[in-house]
Amino acid sequence: MLISIIIPTFNRAHIISETLDSIIAQSFANWECIVVDDGSTDNIEDVMATYMEADCRFRYFNRPVNRRKGPCSCRNYGFEQSIGSYINFFDSDDLFKPHALEEWMSQTNKEVDAVVSKVEMIHFKSLEIAKVYEIESNNLIEDFFIGKINFFVCGPLWRRTFLENQKTLFNEHIRNGDDWDFNLRMLYQKPNLKFLNSAVVQNRINANSLSNERAKLNKEELISYFNTIDLHLENVKKQDSINNRNVNNYVIYRYSAYLLLALKNESNVQFFLFWRLFKLELALGYFKQLLKTTVGYMSFSLFKKGYSFISFKSYPN
């Protein structure tokens, strides 16, 4: 069985070699690696030329100019070019442990739609482990939505036939939260999952990643992120065994956290976040919290204090 590893990249020539080297080091040799460039301005073509000359299992494509820019488009295009029976979506700063593919394949059978590994979050320079997320749950969709579990885009090895039966893979209109969106939509389809107790992949915490753009209060990325959350809020509630209060609380909590960050940093996105949170609390019937949010926002706007009113602590542990 062939595994297709699909990697989108943008201006990562300086770090992608470590990712590619971790693929070459795999004990399972029957793989292809498809790298799709999203319009880089660095020397990624030269880097990939060196790898392709040394190992024909590497393939390199430029995202077609008629395709939307972004990692989602690159992943979808990479999937179209792939021929493997199993698919792993990797990122250009992720790392495989040496027996990752072998461990995944040892758990596959014709009934399993995906084998899911834990993911080690590691510091970029020291490679020390910062966090390992849990991946199993008795209430998989709800717990994935509220962040109790997470396996990112790199954690699962998907059976190709399962992915081919999906109407849409990665939503090319999303930039931030794209892997979260993809995994949730796959979970809605009730795949038969097999879980590994160990982590076979590592995600390097990169200051230049799209997820960190939220912490930098990049408005475009915040819009993408919260549009994705709002979209899934209603879809999640349509699933079986969902505690609506838990998922509502989680979304209010996320909005509140970013509004607090924006206020503390005197960011120009604070009114945007306040207005989105205000409308959400009104729609969900969180009237007491809505009053606190409004008082806190107005107090900070006038006196530069009072944002503690906004803090939302009713988040499920």
PDB file of N, CA and C in Angstrom, residues 38-117:
ATOM      1  N   ASP A  38       2.682  27.455  -2.735  1.00  0.00           N
ATOM      2  CA  ASP A  38       1.588  28.433  -2.789  1.00  0.00           C
ATOM      3  C   ASP A  38       2.065  29.804  -3.267  1.00  0.00           C
ATOM      4  N   GLY A  39       3.034  29.806  -4.184  1.00  0.00           N
ATOM      5  CA  GLY A  39       3.513  31.082  -4.721  1.00  0.00           C
ATOM      6  C   GLY A  39       4.674  31.665  -3.944  1.00  0.00           C
ATOM      7  N   SER A  40       5.579  30.815  -3.467  1.00  0.00           N
ATOM      8  CA  SER A  40       6.715  31.279  -2.667  1.00  0.00           C
ATOM      9  C   SER A  40       7.632  32.200  -3.471  1.00  0.00           C
ATOM     10  N   THR A  41       8.315  33.071  -2.737  1.00  0.00           N
ATOM     11  CA  THR A  41       9.295  33.965  -3.358  1.00  0.00           C
ATOM     12  C   THR A  41      10.713  33.625  -2.922  1.00  0.00           C
ATOM     13  N   ASP A  42      10.876  32.502  -2.225  1.00  0.00           N
ATOM     14  CA  ASP A  42      12.216  32.076  -1.803  1.00  0.00           C
ATOM     15  C   ASP A  42      12.738  31.029  -2.782  1.00  0.00           C
ATOM     16  N   ASN A  43      13.722  30.248  -2.369  1.00  0.00           N
ATOM     17  CA  ASN A  43      14.365  29.281  -3.267  1.00  0.00           C
ATOM     18  C   ASN A  43      13.828  27.872  -3.083  1.00  0.00           C
ATOM     19  N   ILE A  44      12.545  27.745  -2.829  1.00  0.00           N
ATOM     20  CA  ILE A  44      11.955  26.424  -2.598  1.00  0.00           C
ATOM     21  C   ILE A  44      12.132  25.499  -3.805  1.00  0.00           C
ATOM     22  N   GLU A  45      12.093  26.036  -5.019  1.00  0.00           N
ATOM     23  CA  GLU A  45      12.268  25.191  -6.210  1.00  0.00           C
ATOM     24  C   GLU A  45      13.644  24.542  -6.211  1.00  0.00           C
ATOM     25  N   ASP A  46      14.658  25.281  -5.812  1.00  0.00           N
ATOM     26  CA  ASP A  46      16.010  24.721  -5.755  1.00  0.00           C
ATOM     27  C   ASP A  46      16.102  23.632  -4.696  1.00  0.00           C
ATOM     28  N   VAL A  47      15.488  23.893  -3.539  1.00  0.00           N
ATOM     29  CA  VAL A  47      15.495  22.898  -2.459  1.00  0.00           C
ATOM     30  C   VAL A  47      14.824  21.625  -2.932  1.00  0.00           C
ATOM     31  N   MET A  48      13.648  21.764  -3.539  1.00  0.00           N
ATOM     32  CA  MET A  48      12.905  20.576  -3.986  1.00  0.00           C
ATOM     33  C   MET A  48      13.629  19.862  -5.129  1.00  0.00           C
ATOM     34  N   ALA A  49      14.295  20.600  -5.990  1.00  0.00           N
ATOM     35  CA  ALA A  49      15.041  19.974  -7.088  1.00  0.00           C
ATOM     36  C   ALA A  49      16.117  19.042  -6.542  1.00  0.00           C
ATOM     37  N   THR A  50      16.775  19.467  -5.465  1.00  0.00           N
ATOM     38  CA  THR A  50      17.806  18.636  -4.839  1.00  0.00           C
ATOM     39  C   THR A  50      17.210  17.349  -4.299  1.00  0.00           C
ATOM     40  N   TYR A  51      16.069  17.451  -3.632  1.00  0.00           N
ATOM     41  CA  TYR A  51      15.430  16.254  -3.065  1.00  0.00           C
ATOM     42  C   TYR A  51      14.901  15.337  -4.164  1.00  0.00           C
ATOM     43  N   MET A  52      14.312  15.898  -5.207  1.00  0.00           N
ATOM     44  CA  MET A  52      13.760  15.059  -6.280  1.00  0.00           C
ATOM     45  C   MET A  52      14.857  14.350  -7.065  1.00  0.00           C
ATOM     46  N   GLU A  53      16.002  15.002  -7.210  1.00  0.00           N
ATOM     47  CA  GLU A  53      17.118  14.372  -7.900  1.00  0.00           C
ATOM     48  C   GLU A  53      17.654  13.182  -7.099  1.00  0.00           C
ATOM     49  N   ALA A  54      17.627  13.316  -5.780  1.00  0.00           N
ATOM     50  CA  ALA A  54      18.151  12.244  -4.913  1.00  0.00           C
ATOM     51  C   ALA A  54      17.135  11.150  -4.665  1.00  0.00           C
ATOM     52  N   ASP A  55      15.829  11.461  -4.753  1.00  0.00           N
ATOM     53  CA  ASP A  55      14.793  10.490  -4.392  1.00  0.00           C
ATOM     54  C   ASP A  55      13.538  10.774  -5.225  1.00  0.00           C
ATOM     55  N   CYS A  56      13.210   9.848  -6.107  1.00  0.00           N
ATOM     56  CA  CYS A  56      12.080  10.049  -7.027  1.00  0.00           C
ATOM     57  C   CYS A  56      10.729   9.978  -6.335  1.00  0.00           C
ATOM     58  N   ARG A  57      10.707   9.655  -5.059  1.00  0.00           N
ATOM     59  CA  ARG A  57       9.433   9.622  -4.340  1.00  0.00           C
ATOM     60  C   ARG A  57       8.919  11.020  -4.011  1.00  0.00           C
ATOM     61  N   PHE A  58       9.767  12.028  -4.165  1.00  0.00           N
ATOM     62  CA  PHE A  58       9.338  13.411  -3.964  1.00  0.00           C
ATOM     63  C   PHE A  58       8.802  13.977  -5.274  1.00  0.00           C
ATOM     64  N   ARG A  59       7.689  14.703  -5.169  1.00  0.00           N
ATOM     65  CA  ARG A  59       7.085  15.377  -6.324  1.00  0.00           C
ATOM     66  C   ARG A  59       6.755  16.821  -5.915  1.00  0.00           C
ATOM     67  N   TYR A  60       6.948  17.722  -6.853  1.00  0.00           N
ATOM     68  CA  TYR A  60       6.788  19.150  -6.544  1.00  0.00           C
ATOM     69  C   TYR A  60       5.888  19.799  -7.583  1.00  0.00           C
ATOM     70  N   PHE A  61       4.907  20.584  -7.090  1.00  0.00           N
ATOM     71  CA  PHE A  61       3.980  21.285  -7.968  1.00  0.00           C
ATOM     72  C   PHE A  61       3.843  22.737  -7.513  1.00  0.00           C
ATOM     73  N   ASN A  62       3.583  23.602  -8.457  1.00  0.00           N
ATOM     74  CA  ASN A  62       3.134  24.946  -8.139  1.00  0.00           C
ATOM     75  C   ASN A  62       1.608  24.960  -8.153  1.00  0.00           C
ATOM     76  N   ARG A  63       1.031  25.647  -7.189  1.00  0.00           N
ATOM     77  CA  ARG A  63      -0.426  25.802  -7.214  1.00  0.00           C
ATOM     78  C   ARG A  63      -0.817  26.475  -8.527  1.00  0.00           C
ATOM     79  N   PRO A  64      -1.770  25.898  -9.266  1.00  0.00           N
ATOM     80  CA  PRO A  64      -2.204  26.536 -10.519  1.00  0.00           C
ATOM     81  C   PRO A  64      -2.708  27.954 -10.272  1.00  0.00           C
ATOM     82  N   VAL A  65      -2.444  28.842 -11.193  1.00  0.00           N
ATOM     83  CA  VAL A  65      -2.792  30.249 -11.007  1.00  0.00           C
ATOM     84  C   VAL A  65      -4.301  30.453 -10.940  1.00  0.00           C
ATOM     85  N   ASN A  66      -5.070  29.516 -11.474  1.00  0.00           N
ATOM     86  CA  ASN A  66      -6.523  29.651 -11.429  1.00  0.00           C
ATOM     87  C   ASN A  66      -7.135  29.075 -10.155  1.00  0.00           C
ATOM     88  N   ARG A  67      -6.282  28.619  -9.238  1.00  0.00           N
ATOM     89  CA  ARG A  67      -6.764  28.107  -7.953  1.00  0.00           C
ATOM     90  C   ARG A  67      -6.551  29.173  -6.886  1.00  0.00           C
ATOM     91  N   ARG A  68      -7.473  29.235  -5.935  1.00  0.00           N
ATOM     92  CA  ARG A  68      -7.399  30.215  -4.847  1.00  0.00           C
ATOM     93  C   ARG A  68      -6.129  30.015  -4.028  1.00  0.00           C
ATOM     94  N   LYS A  69      -5.505  31.114  -3.634  1.00  0.00           N
ATOM     95  CA  LYS A  69      -4.295  31.032  -2.817  1.00  0.00           C
ATOM     96  C   LYS A  69      -4.642  30.513  -1.428  1.00  0.00           C
ATOM     97  N   GLY A  70      -3.727  29.758  -0.830  1.00  0.00           N
ATOM     98  CA  GLY A  70      -3.918  29.288   0.533  1.00  0.00           C
ATOM     99  C   GLY A  70      -3.594  27.818   0.682  1.00  0.00           C
ATOM    100  N   PRO A  71      -3.327  27.373   1.920  1.00  0.00           N
ATOM    101  CA  PRO A  71      -2.951  25.972   2.142  1.00  0.00           C
ATOM    102  C   PRO A  71      -4.064  24.989   1.789  1.00  0.00           C
ATOM    103  N   CYS A  72      -5.323  25.405   1.954  1.00  0.00           N
ATOM    104  CA  CYS A  72      -6.429  24.487   1.645  1.00  0.00           C
ATOM    105  C   CYS A  72      -6.466  24.136   0.173  1.00  0.00           C
ATOM    106  N   SER A  73      -6.301  25.151  -0.668  1.00  0.00           N
ATOM    107  CA  SER A  73      -6.259  24.914  -2.103  1.00  0.00           C
ATOM    108  C   SER A  73      -5.094  24.009  -2.476  1.00  0.00           C
ATOM    109  N   CYS A  74      -3.943  24.236  -1.839  1.00  0.00           N
ATOM    110  CA  CYS A  74      -2.762  23.412  -2.128  1.00  0.00           C
ATOM    111  C   CYS A  74      -2.975  21.968  -1.703  1.00  0.00           C
ATOM    112  N   ARG A  75      -3.623  21.757  -0.557  1.00  0.00           N
ATOM    113  CA  ARG A  75      -3.893  20.383  -0.116  1.00  0.00           C
ATOM    114  C   ARG A  75      -4.851  19.685  -1.079  1.00  0.00           C
ATOM    115  N   ASN A  76      -5.897  20.385  -1.478  1.00  0.00           N
ATOM    116  CA  ASN A  76      -6.848  19.778  -2.410  1.00  0.00           C
ATOM    117  C   ASN A  76      -6.179  19.439  -3.735  1.00  0.00           C
ATOM    118  N   TYR A  77      -5.339  20.332  -4.230  1.00  0.00           N
ATOM    119  CA  TYR A  77      -4.634  20.082  -5.485  1.00  0.00           C
ATOM    120  C   TYR A  77      -3.649  18.925  -5.320  1.00  0.00           C
ATOM    121  N   GLY A  78      -2.961  18.893  -4.181  1.00  0.00           N
ATOM    122  CA  GLY A  78      -2.048  17.786  -3.917  1.00  0.00           C
ATOM    123  C   GLY A  78      -2.772  16.453  -3.881  1.00  0.00           C
ATOM    124  N   PHE A  79      -3.971  16.434  -3.286  1.00  0.00           N
ATOM    125  CA  PHE A  79      -4.760  15.202  -3.256  1.00  0.00           C
ATOM    126  C   PHE A  79      -5.125  14.760  -4.669  1.00  0.00           C
ATOM    127  N   GLU A  80      -5.451  15.708  -5.527  1.00  0.00           N
ATOM    128  CA  GLU A  80      -5.797  15.381  -6.914  1.00  0.00           C
ATOM    129  C   GLU A  80      -4.608  14.771  -7.660  1.00  0.00           C
ATOM    130  N   GLN A  81      -3.404  15.154  -7.290  1.00  0.00           N
ATOM    131  CA  GLN A  81      -2.203  14.629  -7.953  1.00  0.00           C
ATOM    132  C   GLN A  81      -1.718  13.318  -7.342  1.00  0.00           C
ATOM    133  N   SER A  82      -2.209  12.984  -6.169  1.00  0.00           N
ATOM    134  CA  SER A  82      -1.696  11.819  -5.441  1.00  0.00           C
ATOM    135  C   SER A  82      -2.276  10.521  -5.980  1.00  0.00           C
ATOM    136  N   ILE A  83      -1.579   9.428  -5.708  1.00  0.00           N
ATOM    137  CA  ILE A  83      -2.038   8.109  -6.151  1.00  0.00           C
ATOM    138  C   ILE A  83      -2.074   7.097  -5.001  1.00  0.00           C
ATOM    139  N   GLY A  84      -1.734   7.516  -3.795  1.00  0.00           N
ATOM    140  CA  GLY A  84      -1.659   6.588  -2.677  1.00  0.00           C
ATOM    141  C   GLY A  84      -3.009   6.080  -2.208  1.00  0.00           C
ATOM    142  N   SER A  85      -3.021   4.885  -1.641  1.00  0.00           N
ATOM    143  CA  SER A  85      -4.239   4.316  -1.050  1.00  0.00           C
ATOM    144  C   SER A  85      -4.539   4.941   0.303  1.00  0.00           C
ATOM    145  N   TYR A  86      -3.502   5.527   0.911  1.00  0.00           N
ATOM    146  CA  TYR A  86      -3.666   6.227   2.190  1.00  0.00           C
ATOM    147  C   TYR A  86      -3.061   7.627   2.058  1.00  0.00           C
ATOM    148  N   ILE A  87      -3.663   8.563   2.786  1.00  0.00           N
ATOM    149  CA  ILE A  87      -3.307   9.971   2.647  1.00  0.00           C
ATOM    150  C   ILE A  87      -2.998  10.555   4.017  1.00  0.00           C
ATOM    151  N   ASN A  88      -1.881  11.289   4.083  1.00  0.00           N
ATOM    152  CA  ASN A  88      -1.587  12.098   5.263  1.00  0.00           C
ATOM    153  C   ASN A  88      -1.336  13.531   4.817  1.00  0.00           C
ATOM    154  N   PHE A  89      -2.056  14.461   5.442  1.00  0.00           N
ATOM    155  CA  PHE A  89      -1.847  15.881   5.175  1.00  0.00           C
ATOM    156  C   PHE A  89      -0.870  16.410   6.212  1.00  0.00           C
ATOM    157  N   PHE A  90       0.283  16.823   5.740  1.00  0.00           N
ATOM    158  CA  PHE A  90       1.366  17.255   6.608  1.00  0.00           C
ATOM    159  C   PHE A  90       1.610  18.742   6.378  1.00  0.00           C
ATOM    160  N   ASP A  91       2.339  19.388   7.260  1.00  0.00           N
ATOM    161  CA  ASP A  91       2.720  20.781   7.057  1.00  0.00           C
ATOM    162  C   ASP A  91       4.232  20.886   6.937  1.00  0.00           C
ATOM    163  N   SER A  92       4.692  21.987   6.370  1.00  0.00           N
ATOM    164  CA  SER A  92       6.109  22.101   6.026  1.00  0.00           C
ATOM    165  C   SER A  92       7.004  22.403   7.216  1.00  0.00           C
ATOM    166  N   ASP A  93       6.434  22.443   8.430  1.00  0.00           N
ATOM    167  CA  ASP A  93       7.269  22.534   9.629  1.00  0.00           C
ATOM    168  C   ASP A  93       7.013  21.375  10.588  1.00  0.00           C
ATOM    169  N   ASP A  94       6.217  20.383  10.152  1.00  0.00           N
ATOM    170  CA  ASP A  94       5.969  19.196  10.973  1.00  0.00           C
ATOM    171  C   ASP A  94       7.121  18.199  10.832  1.00  0.00           C
ATOM    172  N   LEU A  95       7.187  17.278  11.783  1.00  0.00           N
ATOM    173  CA  LEU A  95       8.211  16.232  11.753  1.00  0.00           C
ATOM    174  C   LEU A  95       7.571  14.879  12.026  1.00  0.00           C
ATOM    175  N   PHE A  96       8.015  13.854  11.302  1.00  0.00           N
ATOM    176  CA  PHE A  96       7.643  12.473  11.598  1.00  0.00           C
ATOM    177  C   PHE A  96       8.675  11.851  12.534  1.00  0.00           C
ATOM    178  N   LYS A  97       8.222  11.026  13.458  1.00  0.00           N
ATOM    179  CA  LYS A  97       9.141  10.144  14.150  1.00  0.00           C
ATOM    180  C   LYS A  97       9.491   8.988  13.209  1.00  0.00           C
ATOM    181  N   PRO A  98      10.624   8.323  13.408  1.00  0.00           N
ATOM    182  CA  PRO A  98      11.132   7.376  12.408  1.00  0.00           C
ATOM    183  C   PRO A  98      10.181   6.248  12.029  1.00  0.00           C
ATOM    184  N   HIS A  99       9.314   5.805  12.941  1.00  0.00           N
ATOM    185  CA  HIS A  99       8.439   4.670  12.637  1.00  0.00           C
ATOM    186  C   HIS A  99       6.983   5.101  12.463  1.00  0.00           C
ATOM    187  N   ALA A 100       6.752   6.374  12.164  1.00  0.00           N
ATOM    188  CA  ALA A 100       5.389   6.904  12.077  1.00  0.00           C
ATOM    189  C   ALA A 100       4.542   6.157  11.050  1.00  0.00           C
ATOM    190  N   LEU A 101       5.015   6.082   9.824  1.00  0.00           N
ATOM    191  CA  LEU A 101       4.218   5.447   8.773  1.00  0.00           C
ATOM    192  C   LEU A 101       4.006   3.965   9.058  1.00  0.00           C
ATOM    193  N   GLU A 102       5.029   3.319   9.567  1.00  0.00           N
ATOM    194  CA  GLU A 102       4.930   1.891   9.905  1.00  0.00           C
ATOM    195  C   GLU A 102       3.880   1.666  10.993  1.00  0.00           C
ATOM    196  N   GLU A 103       3.877   2.524  12.025  1.00  0.00           N
ATOM    197  CA  GLU A 103       2.896   2.377  13.107  1.00  0.00           C
ATOM    198  C   GLU A 103       1.489   2.627  12.603  1.00  0.00           C
ATOM    199  N   TRP A 104       1.319   3.647  11.771  1.00  0.00           N
ATOM    200  CA  TRP A 104      -0.002   3.886  11.181  1.00  0.00           C
ATOM    201  C   TRP A 104      -0.469   2.650  10.404  1.00  0.00           C
ATOM    202  N   MET A 105       0.377   2.165   9.512  1.00  0.00           N
ATOM    203  CA  MET A 105      -0.029   1.075   8.621  1.00  0.00           C
ATOM    204  C   MET A 105      -0.312  -0.215   9.377  1.00  0.00           C
ATOM    205  N   SER A 106       0.333  -0.397  10.515  1.00  0.00           N
ATOM    206  CA  SER A 106       0.098  -1.615  11.304  1.00  0.00           C
ATOM    207  C   SER A 106      -1.321  -1.681  11.856  1.00  0.00           C
ATOM    208  N   GLN A 107      -2.000  -0.534  11.893  1.00  0.00           N
ATOM    209  CA  GLN A 107      -3.355  -0.480  12.450  1.00  0.00           C
ATOM    210  C   GLN A 107      -4.428  -0.385  11.377  1.00  0.00           C
ATOM    211  N   THR A 108      -4.049  -0.375  10.122  1.00  0.00           N
ATOM    212  CA  THR A 108      -5.046  -0.237   9.056  1.00  0.00           C
ATOM    213  C   THR A 108      -5.678  -1.585   8.733  1.00  0.00           C
ATOM    214  N   ASN A 109      -6.915  -1.526   8.320  1.00  0.00           N
ATOM    215  CA  ASN A 109      -7.612  -2.658   7.714  1.00  0.00           C
ATOM    216  C   ASN A 109      -8.751  -2.099   6.887  1.00  0.00           C
ATOM    217  N   LYS A 110      -9.465  -2.960   6.186  1.00  0.00           N
ATOM    218  CA  LYS A 110     -10.483  -2.484   5.241  1.00  0.00           C
ATOM    219  C   LYS A 110     -11.673  -1.815   5.918  1.00  0.00           C
ATOM    220  N   GLU A 111     -11.785  -1.980   7.255  1.00  0.00           N
ATOM    221  CA  GLU A 111     -12.902  -1.365   7.980  1.00  0.00           C
ATOM    222  C   GLU A 111     -12.547  -0.002   8.562  1.00  0.00           C
ATOM    223  N   VAL A 112     -11.277   0.341   8.605  1.00  0.00           N
ATOM    224  CA  VAL A 112     -10.820   1.563   9.265  1.00  0.00           C
ATOM    225  C   VAL A 112     -10.701   2.692   8.242  1.00  0.00           C
ATOM    226  N   ASP A 113     -11.363   3.824   8.526  1.00  0.00           N
ATOM    227  CA  ASP A 113     -11.308   4.981   7.631  1.00  0.00           C
ATOM    228  C   ASP A 113     -10.098   5.864   7.906  1.00  0.00           C
ATOM    229  N   ALA A 114      -9.613   5.854   9.140  1.00  0.00           N
ATOM    230  CA  ALA A 114      -8.426   6.642   9.470  1.00  0.00           C
ATOM    231  C   ALA A 114      -7.795   6.104  10.738  1.00  0.00           C
ATOM    232  N   VAL A 115      -6.472   6.135  10.769  1.00  0.00           N
ATOM    233  CA  VAL A 115      -5.719   5.843  11.985  1.00  0.00           C
ATOM    234  C   VAL A 115      -5.199   7.174  12.497  1.00  0.00           C
ATOM    235  N   VAL A 116      -5.516   7.487  13.759  1.00  0.00           N
ATOM    236  CA  VAL A 116      -5.227   8.814  14.309  1.00  0.00           C
ATOM    237  C   VAL A 116      -4.152   8.715  15.382  1.00  0.00           C
ATOM    238  N   SER A 117      -3.117   9.524  15.222  1.00  0.00           N
ATOM    239  CA  SER A 117      -2.018   9.589  16.192  1.00  0.00           C
ATOM    240  C   SER A 117      -2.170  10.832  17.051  1.00  0.00           C
TER     241      SER A 117
END
